[in-house]
Amino acid sequence: MPVRLRKLVPSELDEEQRQVYEAIAGGDRSRGPQLFPLAESDGSLNGPYGVMLHAPRVGGPLQELGAALRFRTDLTDRVREIVILLVADRMGSEFQWWAHERIALAAGLGREEIDAIRTGEFAGADDAESTAYALAVDLLRGETIGDDEYARAATVLGEQQLVELSVLVGYYRMLAQTMALFDVGVPED
């Protein structure tokens, strides 16, 4: 199958694209342990990041939102990765699953917990994890969140984390959809 979007290498980038590239490759994602490669050996970005370069005026704000969701929320690392893996599974996003499975393991999720997300049998280690998982399932199904369910979730997570969770689900759903459109898969070793 032909490549839908050509991978851009750093020498081909215009100024707007270069700013997005540098924010991704030199920002929060590049700090700490690298659990999956952000770029190929030629410098082209993997996953949704390469797509973002093709529309830098949208890609810049998208990557910033992604960095905020990954590194600057009150959600625990475990809750965040549980939800991202759930979205990846439900949306059939190979890249998201591949990348975030590694991050989830580093965040302390066990193999059994990760497998349970895939089978729909996940039971959180605490009330926050269980609540976030159940709410994310309902959001992905497009179900209306009733007043009782909302009140319980707000009691467990608080309003700020509910906003963060809702945006997290929507953001990773959008990334999965974008990668599906452009047939972005797991990088070859």
Short mmCIF file of C-alpha atoms in Angstrom, two decimals:
data_model
loop_
_atom_site.label_atom_id
_atom_site.label_comp_id
_atom_site.label_asym_id
_atom_site.label_seq_id
_atom_site.Cartn_x
_atom_site.Cartn_y
_atom_site.Cartn_z
CA MET A 1 0.00 0.00 0.00
CA PRO A 2 1.40 3.45 -0.84
CA VAL A 3 2.25 5.83 1.98
CA ARG A 4 -0.56 8.34 2.47
CA LEU A 5 1.60 11.08 3.98
CA ARG A 6 5.26 11.35 3.24
CA LYS A 7 7.47 11.35 6.32
CA LEU A 8 9.17 14.71 6.66
CA VAL A 9 12.81 14.86 7.67
CA PRO A 10 14.19 17.90 9.51
CA SER A 11 16.04 19.30 6.46
CA GLU A 12 12.70 19.58 4.57
CA LEU A 13 10.81 21.55 7.21
CA ASP A 14 9.74 25.14 6.81
CA GLU A 15 9.86 27.49 9.82
CA GLU A 16 6.36 26.65 11.12
CA GLN A 17 7.01 22.92 10.78
CA ARG A 18 10.39 23.27 12.46
CA GLN A 19 8.81 24.97 15.49
CA VAL A 20 6.36 22.09 15.89
CA TYR A 21 9.15 19.56 15.38
CA GLU A 22 11.31 21.20 18.04
CA ALA A 23 8.41 21.40 20.49
CA ILE A 24 7.87 17.65 20.09
CA ALA A 25 11.45 16.41 19.79
CA GLY A 26 12.87 18.85 22.34
CA GLY A 27 9.91 19.25 24.69
CA ASP A 28 8.50 17.26 27.59
CA ARG A 29 8.27 14.07 25.52
CA SER A 30 12.04 14.02 25.02
CA ARG A 31 12.87 14.32 28.71
CA GLY A 32 13.35 11.30 30.94
CA PRO A 33 13.46 7.71 29.78
CA GLN A 34 12.53 7.18 26.13
CA LEU A 35 10.06 4.30 26.25
CA PHE A 36 9.41 4.45 22.51
CA PRO A 37 11.27 6.32 19.76
CA LEU A 38 9.79 9.71 18.87
CA ALA A 39 11.75 9.71 15.61
CA GLU A 40 13.28 7.39 13.06
CA SER A 41 17.03 7.37 12.42
CA ASP A 42 16.49 9.93 9.60
CA GLY A 43 14.84 12.31 12.08
CA SER A 44 11.29 11.87 10.77
CA LEU A 45 8.75 11.75 13.60
CA ASN A 46 6.78 8.60 14.42
CA GLY A 47 3.09 8.23 15.11
CA PRO A 48 0.78 11.22 15.13
CA TYR A 49 3.70 13.62 15.45
CA GLY A 50 4.74 13.18 11.82
CA VAL A 51 1.16 13.92 10.76
CA MET A 52 1.12 17.10 12.84
CA LEU A 53 4.01 18.51 10.80
CA HIS A 54 1.88 18.50 7.65
CA ALA A 55 -0.48 21.08 9.20
CA PRO A 56 1.70 22.98 11.67
CA ARG A 57 -0.88 25.63 12.60
CA VAL A 58 -3.08 22.81 13.89
CA GLY A 59 -0.24 20.45 14.80
CA GLY A 60 1.41 22.97 17.13
CA PRO A 61 -1.63 23.44 19.37
CA LEU A 62 -2.38 19.69 19.18
CA GLN A 63 1.07 18.70 20.36
CA GLU A 64 0.85 21.29 23.15
CA LEU A 65 -2.50 19.89 24.29
CA GLY A 66 -1.00 16.40 24.21
CA ALA A 67 1.98 17.52 26.30
CA ALA A 68 -0.37 19.17 28.80
CA LEU A 69 -2.44 15.98 29.06
CA ARG A 70 0.62 13.76 29.47
CA PHE A 71 2.67 15.92 31.81
CA ARG A 72 0.56 18.63 33.47
CA THR A 73 -2.71 17.19 34.80
CA ASP A 74 -3.81 16.00 38.22
CA LEU A 75 -4.61 12.55 36.84
CA THR A 76 -2.24 9.90 38.14
CA ASP A 77 0.10 8.31 35.62
CA ARG A 78 -1.77 5.03 36.06
CA VAL A 79 -5.20 6.57 35.46
CA ARG A 80 -3.92 8.43 32.41
CA GLU A 81 -2.41 5.31 30.87
CA ILE A 82 -5.43 3.13 31.68
CA VAL A 83 -7.62 5.59 29.79
CA ILE A 84 -5.21 5.97 26.86
CA LEU A 85 -4.91 2.20 26.46
CA LEU A 86 -8.69 1.90 26.61
CA VAL A 87 -9.04 4.46 23.81
CA ALA A 88 -6.30 2.75 21.79
CA ASP A 89 -8.05 -0.61 22.14
CA ARG A 90 -11.54 0.65 21.34
CA MET A 91 -10.30 2.70 18.38
CA GLY A 92 -8.02 -0.07 17.09
CA SER A 93 -4.98 2.21 17.18
CA GLU A 94 -1.88 0.05 16.87
CA PHE A 95 0.56 2.91 17.38
CA GLN A 96 -1.23 4.22 20.48
CA TRP A 97 -1.33 0.75 22.01
CA TRP A 98 2.30 0.06 21.11
CA ALA A 99 3.60 3.33 22.58
CA HIS A 100 1.39 3.54 25.64
CA GLU A 101 1.72 -0.09 26.65
CA ARG A 102 5.37 0.72 27.34
CA ILE A 103 4.45 3.88 29.24
CA ALA A 104 1.77 2.02 31.22
CA LEU A 105 4.26 -0.64 32.32
CA ALA A 106 6.66 2.09 33.44
CA ALA A 107 3.77 3.78 35.30
CA GLY A 108 3.25 0.61 37.32
CA LEU A 109 0.47 -1.23 35.51
CA GLY A 110 0.99 -4.97 35.47
CA ARG A 111 0.69 -7.22 32.44
CA GLU A 112 -2.56 -8.67 33.84
CA GLU A 113 -4.07 -5.18 34.20
CA ILE A 114 -3.10 -4.26 30.66
CA ASP A 115 -4.56 -7.49 29.32
CA ALA A 116 -7.77 -6.80 31.27
CA ILE A 117 -8.15 -3.45 29.50
CA ARG A 118 -8.11 -5.34 26.19
CA THR A 119 -10.70 -7.87 27.33
CA GLY A 120 -12.97 -5.31 28.99
CA GLU A 121 -12.46 -6.87 32.41
CA PHE A 122 -10.34 -4.16 34.02
CA ALA A 123 -10.86 -3.59 37.74
CA GLY A 124 -8.88 -0.63 39.06
CA ALA A 125 -6.50 -0.82 41.98
CA ASP A 126 -8.50 1.97 43.63
CA ASP A 127 -11.74 3.90 43.27
CA ALA A 128 -10.17 6.59 41.07
CA GLU A 129 -8.95 4.02 38.53
CA SER A 130 -12.25 2.13 38.46
CA THR A 131 -14.25 5.33 38.15
CA ALA A 132 -12.05 6.78 35.40
CA TYR A 133 -12.17 3.51 33.46
CA ALA A 134 -15.97 3.19 33.70
CA LEU A 135 -16.50 6.82 32.73
CA ALA A 136 -14.11 6.53 29.77
CA VAL A 137 -15.94 3.39 28.58
CA ASP A 138 -19.22 5.32 28.61
CA LEU A 139 -17.69 8.33 26.85
CA LEU A 140 -16.25 6.11 24.11
CA ARG A 141 -19.64 4.46 23.64
CA GLY A 142 -21.21 7.90 23.25
CA GLU A 143 -23.50 7.25 26.19
CA THR A 144 -25.17 10.03 28.11
CA ILE A 145 -23.65 10.40 31.55
CA GLY A 146 -26.53 10.48 34.02
CA ASP A 147 -26.67 12.75 37.04
CA ASP A 148 -25.99 9.91 39.49
CA GLU A 149 -22.98 8.66 37.54
CA TYR A 150 -21.65 12.22 37.21
CA ALA A 151 -22.09 12.91 40.94
CA ARG A 152 -20.25 9.70 41.86
CA ALA A 153 -17.41 10.46 39.44
CA ALA A 154 -17.18 14.07 40.68
CA THR A 155 -17.00 12.82 44.27
CA VAL A 156 -14.20 10.38 43.45
CA LEU A 157 -12.19 12.40 40.92
CA GLY A 158 -13.22 16.01 41.46
CA GLU A 159 -14.25 18.48 38.80
CA GLN A 160 -10.74 19.28 37.52
CA GLN A 161 -9.91 15.63 36.92
CA LEU A 162 -13.27 15.10 35.23
CA VAL A 163 -12.44 17.87 32.76
CA GLU A 164 -8.96 16.41 32.24
CA LEU A 165 -10.37 12.90 31.76
CA SER A 166 -12.96 14.04 29.22
CA VAL A 167 -10.36 15.95 27.21
CA LEU A 168 -7.93 13.01 27.47
CA VAL A 169 -10.49 10.63 25.96
CA GLY A 170 -11.34 13.08 23.18
CA TYR A 171 -7.71 13.91 22.37
CA TYR A 172 -6.55 10.30 22.10
CA ARG A 173 -9.68 9.39 20.14
CA MET A 174 -8.83 12.20 17.70
CA LEU A 175 -5.21 10.99 17.43
CA ALA A 176 -6.40 7.43 16.77
CA GLN A 177 -8.80 8.66 14.10
CA THR A 178 -6.09 10.76 12.46
CA MET A 179 -3.62 7.86 12.44
CA ALA A 180 -6.31 5.59 10.96
CA LEU A 181 -6.99 8.07 8.14
CA PHE A 182 -3.30 8.33 7.26
CA ASP A 183 -2.58 4.64 7.92
CA VAL A 184 0.04 5.35 10.58
CA GLY A 185 1.21 2.16 12.22
CA VAL A 186 3.94 0.94 14.49
CA PRO A 187 7.46 1.83 13.34
CA GLU A 188 9.45 -1.04 11.88
CA ASP A 189 12.44 -2.14 13.95
#
